[in-house]
Each structure stands twice: as C-alpha cells, then as structure tokens.
Amino acid sequence: NAGVTQTPKFQVLKTGQSMTLQCAQDMNHEYMSWYRQDPGMGLRLIHYSVGAGITDQGEVPNGYNVSRSTTEDFPLRLLSAAPSQTSVYFCASSPPGREDTQYFGPGTRLTVL
Amino acid sequence: GIQVEQSPPDLILQEGANSTLRCNFSDSVNNLQWFHQNPWGQLINLFYIPSGTKQNGRLSATTVATERYSLLYISSSQTTDSGVYFCAVERNYGQNFVFGPGTRLSVLP
C-alpha cells in the first residue's frame, strides 16, 4: 500500500489563480479529511468526508471546495487563491470504526503571492 | 466549539531526561489523540486515548476525562523525539478534530 499520497509537494500561485490539491489513499478508508497548518500553529480542519458522495465543512471551509466521487480520492479546490491561503495542507484518512488510526499524507506546501 | 490548550509551548531537554506534556480541553470528548510531527513535517499517530492510560515503549499517556485533561509522558528522551507534539480532540465521532497549538520539543545530544 502506498498509504495517503498528496500532490503536488510544493506549489506557488498568484492571487486569483485556481488549483486543485490531490489526495488519494489505497487503503479503502471511508473517512478522509483536509487540514491546513499555519506557522507555529496546530492543524485546522477544512473539510471532511465520511464516505463517497458525502462531504461536510470543518472549522475553516471558506475559499475551499471538495468533492468525493470515489472512496480513493478527495481533492481540495481553491477557486480564487488568496495570500491568506498560504499554508501547508495535509490530507488524512482512517478506516470506519478505527477512528483511533489516522494516516496523514506528507503535505503540500502552498504559497500564494 | 471545543478549545484545546497545550503546555508548555516549548521544551528543551538533554538526551536521557524525562518530560510531561499536558493537554487541556474545554468540553467532554469521545475521541482524543496524541500526534508527533517530526522535523520533516510528517505526522504520526501516537495514542488514541479518550480515557485511561496507555503505554508504548518509552511513551505513555493518561487521560482524565472527568477533569478534561490528558498527559503525555516521554521517558529517557532521545534526539529522535524532537518535533512538535499535538493533542487533538473530537466531540463526537465523525473526524471533526480540533487540534491544540502543540508543544515543540527539542532534545539535545
């Protein structure tokens, strides 16, 4: 198993540009989520999904969209990037009934100029 | 929403020393986990401990749910223990975690 993979590892955008951060897992996990981590801070939940076709908002959802058309993939879309979205983005997954086991991807470092 | 505090914010230890990290949370929770973020940014799940005590090698954790705090103990610290330790809680199952601000640990050789 590759675990949780994220692409790209690094990205630089200009204000107003759009892009999609990719997240995939090959462990057949139902739960997937996106977090952002700002310097010196803990992670904040952006969006999460409890299964294909189901998504919900976390603590800081504004400016981000998600969809979950398959169990494996959970992309995060920035529709119009802003400097305030400069951060490190982590995707995580866990199997149903095993909330104690969260697997995190390696992260995507995004800079918005 | 739930508030999570961690202390101390920073900790510097000599290799071989012991330490205790604390996590306070403002409401009852069904899920509490400790994570370690290594200096390369990778997040590793250490403990799932909504209540009680668990041990894994040199690490152990205790959560007193009725008093809304959890402690992470690191014994005989090693330089590889360096990084940031996060406590995360969830009111109800559904992966809506709230992370604390973390404790940054530096273990010196």
CSV table of C-alpha atoms in Angstrom, one decimal:
chain,number,residue,atom,x,y,z
A,1,ASN,CA,0.0,0.0,0.0
A,2,ALA,CA,1.2,3.5,-0.8
A,3,GLY,CA,-0.8,4.9,2.1
A,4,VAL,CA,-2.0,8.5,1.7
A,5,THR,CA,-0.4,10.4,-1.2
A,6,GLN,CA,-0.6,14.1,-1.9
A,7,THR,CA,0.4,16.0,-5.0
A,8,PRO,CA,2.0,18.4,-5.6
A,9,LYS,CA,4.5,18.7,-2.8
A,10,PHE,CA,5.1,22.4,-3.4
A,11,GLN,CA,3.1,25.0,-5.3
A,12,VAL,CA,3.3,28.7,-5.9
A,13,LEU,CA,0.2,30.5,-7.1
A,14,LYS,CA,-0.6,34.1,-7.9
A,15,THR,CA,-3.6,35.8,-6.2
A,16,GLY,CA,-6.8,34.9,-8.1
A,17,GLN,CA,-5.5,31.7,-9.6
A,18,SER,CA,-7.3,28.4,-9.1
A,19,MET,CA,-5.9,25.0,-8.5
A,20,THR,CA,-6.7,21.5,-7.1
A,21,LEU,CA,-4.7,19.7,-4.4
A,22,GLN,CA,-4.9,16.0,-4.9
A,23,CYS,CA,-5.2,13.4,-2.2
A,24,ALA,CA,-5.5,9.7,-2.7
A,25,GLN,CA,-5.4,6.6,-0.5
A,26,ASP,CA,-5.3,3.0,-1.4
A,27,MET,CA,-6.4,1.5,1.9
A,28,ASN,CA,-10.2,1.6,1.2
A,29,HIS,CA,-10.7,4.1,4.1
A,30,GLU,CA,-14.1,5.7,4.4
A,31,TYR,CA,-13.1,8.8,6.3
A,32,MET,CA,-10.9,11.4,4.6
A,33,SER,CA,-10.2,15.0,5.6
A,34,TRP,CA,-8.2,18.1,4.8
A,35,TYR,CA,-6.3,20.3,7.2
A,36,ARG,CA,-4.2,23.4,6.9
A,37,GLN,CA,-1.3,24.1,9.2
A,38,ASP,CA,-0.1,27.7,9.5
A,39,PRO,CA,3.4,28.5,11.0
A,40,GLY,CA,3.6,27.8,14.7
A,41,MET,CA,0.0,26.5,14.9
A,42,GLY,CA,-1.8,23.3,15.1
A,43,LEU,CA,-3.9,21.8,12.2
A,44,ARG,CA,-7.3,23.3,11.4
A,45,LEU,CA,-9.9,21.2,9.7
A,46,ILE,CA,-11.1,22.5,6.3
A,47,HIS,CA,-13.5,19.8,5.0
A,48,TYR,CA,-14.0,16.1,5.7
A,49,SER,CA,-15.9,13.2,4.2
A,50,VAL,CA,-17.3,10.1,5.8
A,51,GLY,CA,-17.7,8.3,2.5
A,52,ALA,CA,-18.1,8.6,-1.2
A,53,GLY,CA,-20.7,11.3,-2.1
A,54,ILE,CA,-20.7,12.8,1.4
A,55,THR,CA,-18.7,15.8,2.5
A,56,ASP,CA,-19.0,18.3,5.3
A,57,GLN,CA,-17.4,21.5,6.4
A,58,GLY,CA,-14.8,21.8,9.1
A,59,GLU,CA,-13.5,24.8,11.1
A,60,VAL,CA,-12.2,26.9,8.2
A,61,PRO,CA,-14.0,25.9,4.9
A,62,ASN,CA,-14.3,29.4,3.3
A,63,GLY,CA,-12.4,29.6,0.0
A,64,TYR,CA,-12.2,25.8,-0.5
A,65,ASN,CA,-14.4,23.2,-2.2
A,66,VAL,CA,-14.3,19.5,-2.0
A,67,SER,CA,-15.9,16.5,-3.7
A,68,ARG,CA,-15.8,12.8,-3.0
A,69,SER,CA,-16.8,10.8,-6.1
A,70,THR,CA,-14.7,7.7,-5.2
A,71,THR,CA,-13.5,6.2,-2.0
A,72,GLU,CA,-9.9,6.6,-3.0
A,73,ASP,CA,-9.8,10.3,-3.9
A,74,PHE,CA,-10.6,13.5,-2.1
A,75,PRO,CA,-9.4,16.6,-4.0
A,76,LEU,CA,-9.3,20.1,-2.5
A,77,ARG,CA,-10.1,23.0,-4.8
A,78,LEU,CA,-9.0,26.6,-4.3
A,79,LEU,CA,-11.3,28.6,-6.6
A,80,SER,CA,-9.5,32.0,-6.3
A,81,ALA,CA,-6.3,31.8,-4.3
A,82,ALA,CA,-5.6,34.5,-1.7
A,83,PRO,CA,-2.4,35.2,0.2
A,84,SER,CA,-4.2,34.1,3.4
A,85,GLN,CA,-4.3,30.6,2.0
A,86,THR,CA,-0.5,30.3,2.1
A,87,SER,CA,-0.1,27.3,4.3
A,88,VAL,CA,0.8,23.6,4.5
A,89,TYR,CA,-2.1,21.4,3.6
A,90,PHE,CA,-2.4,17.8,5.0
A,91,CYS,CA,-4.8,15.1,3.9
A,92,ALA,CA,-5.7,12.3,6.3
A,93,SER,CA,-7.8,9.1,6.2
A,94,SER,CA,-9.0,6.5,8.6
A,95,PRO,CA,-11.0,3.3,8.3
A,96,PRO,CA,-14.5,3.1,9.6
A,97,GLY,CA,-14.7,2.1,13.2
A,98,ARG,CA,-11.0,2.8,13.6
A,99,GLU,CA,-11.1,6.5,14.5
A,100,ASP,CA,-8.0,5.9,16.6
A,101,THR,CA,-5.9,5.3,13.4
A,102,GLN,CA,-5.5,8.4,11.3
A,103,TYR,CA,-3.0,8.2,8.5
A,104,PHE,CA,-1.6,11.5,7.2
A,105,GLY,CA,-0.2,12.4,3.8
A,106,PRO,CA,3.2,14.1,3.5
A,107,GLY,CA,1.6,17.6,3.0
A,108,THR,CA,1.5,20.2,0.2
A,109,ARG,CA,3.3,23.5,0.8
A,110,LEU,CA,1.3,26.2,-0.9
A,111,THR,CA,2.5,29.8,-1.3
A,112,VAL,CA,0.1,32.4,-2.8
A,113,LEU,CA,1.8,35.6,-3.9
B,1,GLY,CA,-16.6,24.9,19.8
B,2,ILE,CA,-14.1,23.0,21.9
B,3,GLN,CA,-11.0,24.8,22.9
B,4,VAL,CA,-7.7,22.9,23.3
B,5,GLU,CA,-4.7,24.2,25.2
B,6,GLN,CA,-1.3,22.6,25.4
B,7,SER,CA,1.6,23.3,27.7
B,8,PRO,CA,4.4,24.0,27.7
B,9,PRO,CA,4.6,25.6,24.3
B,10,ASP,CA,8.3,24.9,24.1
B,11,LEU,CA,10.5,22.4,25.9
B,12,ILE,CA,14.3,21.8,25.6
B,13,LEU,CA,15.7,18.6,27.2
B,14,GLN,CA,19.0,16.9,27.4
B,15,GLU,CA,19.1,13.4,26.0
B,16,GLY,CA,18.0,10.9,28.6
B,17,ALA,CA,15.7,13.3,30.5
B,18,ASN,CA,12.0,12.7,31.2
B,19,SER,CA,9.2,15.1,30.3
B,20,THR,CA,5.4,15.6,30.7
B,21,LEU,CA,3.3,17.4,28.2
B,22,ARG,CA,-0.2,18.5,29.1
B,23,CYS,CA,-3.4,18.9,27.0
B,24,ASN,CA,-6.5,20.7,28.5
B,25,PHE,CA,-9.8,20.7,26.7
B,26,SER,CA,-12.9,22.7,27.4
B,27,ASP,CA,-15.7,20.1,26.9
B,28,SER,CA,-16.4,16.4,27.1
B,29,VAL,CA,-15.0,14.4,24.2
B,30,ASN,CA,-15.3,11.0,22.7
B,31,ASN,CA,-12.0,11.0,20.9
B,32,LEU,CA,-8.6,12.2,22.0
B,33,GLN,CA,-5.4,11.5,20.2
B,34,TRP,CA,-1.7,12.5,20.5
B,35,PHE,CA,0.4,13.1,17.4
B,36,HIS,CA,4.0,13.7,16.8
B,37,GLN,CA,5.1,15.9,13.9
B,38,ASN,CA,8.8,15.2,13.1
B,39,PRO,CA,11.2,17.9,11.9
B,40,TRP,CA,10.4,16.9,8.3
B,41,GLY,CA,6.7,17.6,8.8
B,42,GLN,CA,5.4,14.1,8.9
B,43,LEU,CA,2.5,13.5,11.3
B,44,ILE,CA,2.4,10.2,13.2
B,45,ASN,CA,-0.4,9.0,15.4
B,46,LEU,CA,1.0,8.1,18.9
B,47,PHE,CA,-2.1,7.3,21.0
B,48,TYR,CA,-5.8,7.1,20.8
B,49,ILE,CA,-6.8,7.7,24.5
B,50,PRO,CA,-10.2,9.2,25.2
B,51,SER,CA,-9.7,7.9,28.8
B,52,GLY,CA,-7.4,5.8,30.9
B,53,THR,CA,-3.7,5.1,30.5
B,54,LYS,CA,-1.7,3.5,27.6
B,55,GLN,CA,2.0,2.8,27.2
B,56,ASN,CA,4.0,2.3,24.1
B,57,GLY,CA,7.7,1.8,24.8
B,58,ARG,CA,9.2,5.0,26.3
B,59,LEU,CA,5.9,6.9,25.7
B,60,SER,CA,2.8,6.7,27.8
B,61,ALA,CA,-0.4,8.8,28.0
B,62,THR,CA,-3.1,9.3,30.6
B,63,THR,CA,-6.4,11.0,30.0
B,64,VAL,CA,-8.7,12.0,32.9
B,65,ALA,CA,-11.9,12.7,31.0
B,66,THR,CA,-13.8,13.9,34.0
B,67,GLU,CA,-11.3,16.6,34.6
B,68,ARG,CA,-10.7,17.3,30.9
B,69,TYR,CA,-7.0,16.9,30.6
B,70,SER,CA,-4.5,14.4,29.1
B,71,LEU,CA,-0.8,13.9,29.8
B,72,LEU,CA,1.9,12.6,27.5
B,73,TYR,CA,5.0,11.2,29.2
B,74,ILE,CA,8.3,10.8,27.4
B,75,SER,CA,10.9,8.9,29.4
B,76,SER,CA,14.6,8.6,28.6
B,77,SER,CA,14.2,11.1,25.7
B,78,GLN,CA,16.2,10.7,22.5
B,79,THR,CA,17.1,13.2,19.8
B,80,THR,CA,14.7,11.4,17.5
B,81,ASP,CA,11.9,12.5,19.9
B,82,SER,CA,12.3,16.1,18.7
B,83,GLY,CA,9.5,17.7,16.9
B,84,VAL,CA,6.0,19.0,17.8
B,85,TYR,CA,3.5,17.1,19.8
B,86,PHE,CA,-0.1,17.8,19.2
B,87,CYS,CA,-3.2,16.8,21.1
B,88,ALA,CA,-6.4,16.6,19.1
B,89,VAL,CA,-10.0,16.0,20.3
B,90,GLU,CA,-13.3,15.3,18.8
B,91,ARG,CA,-16.7,15.9,20.5
B,92,ASN,CA,-18.4,13.1,18.5
B,93,TYR,CA,-17.2,10.6,16.0
B,94,GLY,CA,-17.1,11.9,12.6
B,95,GLN,CA,-13.5,13.0,12.1
B,96,ASN,CA,-14.2,16.7,13.1
B,97,PHE,CA,-10.9,17.0,15.0
B,98,VAL,CA,-9.8,20.1,16.8
B,99,PHE,CA,-6.0,20.3,17.3
B,100,GLY,CA,-4.2,22.1,20.1
B,101,PRO,CA,-1.4,24.5,19.3
B,102,GLY,CA,1.3,21.9,20.0
B,103,THR,CA,4.4,21.6,22.3
B,104,ARG,CA,7.7,22.0,20.4
B,105,LEU,CA,10.2,19.6,21.9
B,106,SER,CA,13.9,19.8,21.3
B,107,VAL,CA,16.1,17.0,22.6
B,108,LEU,CA,19.8,17.9,22.7
B,109,PRO,CA,22.6,15.3,22.5
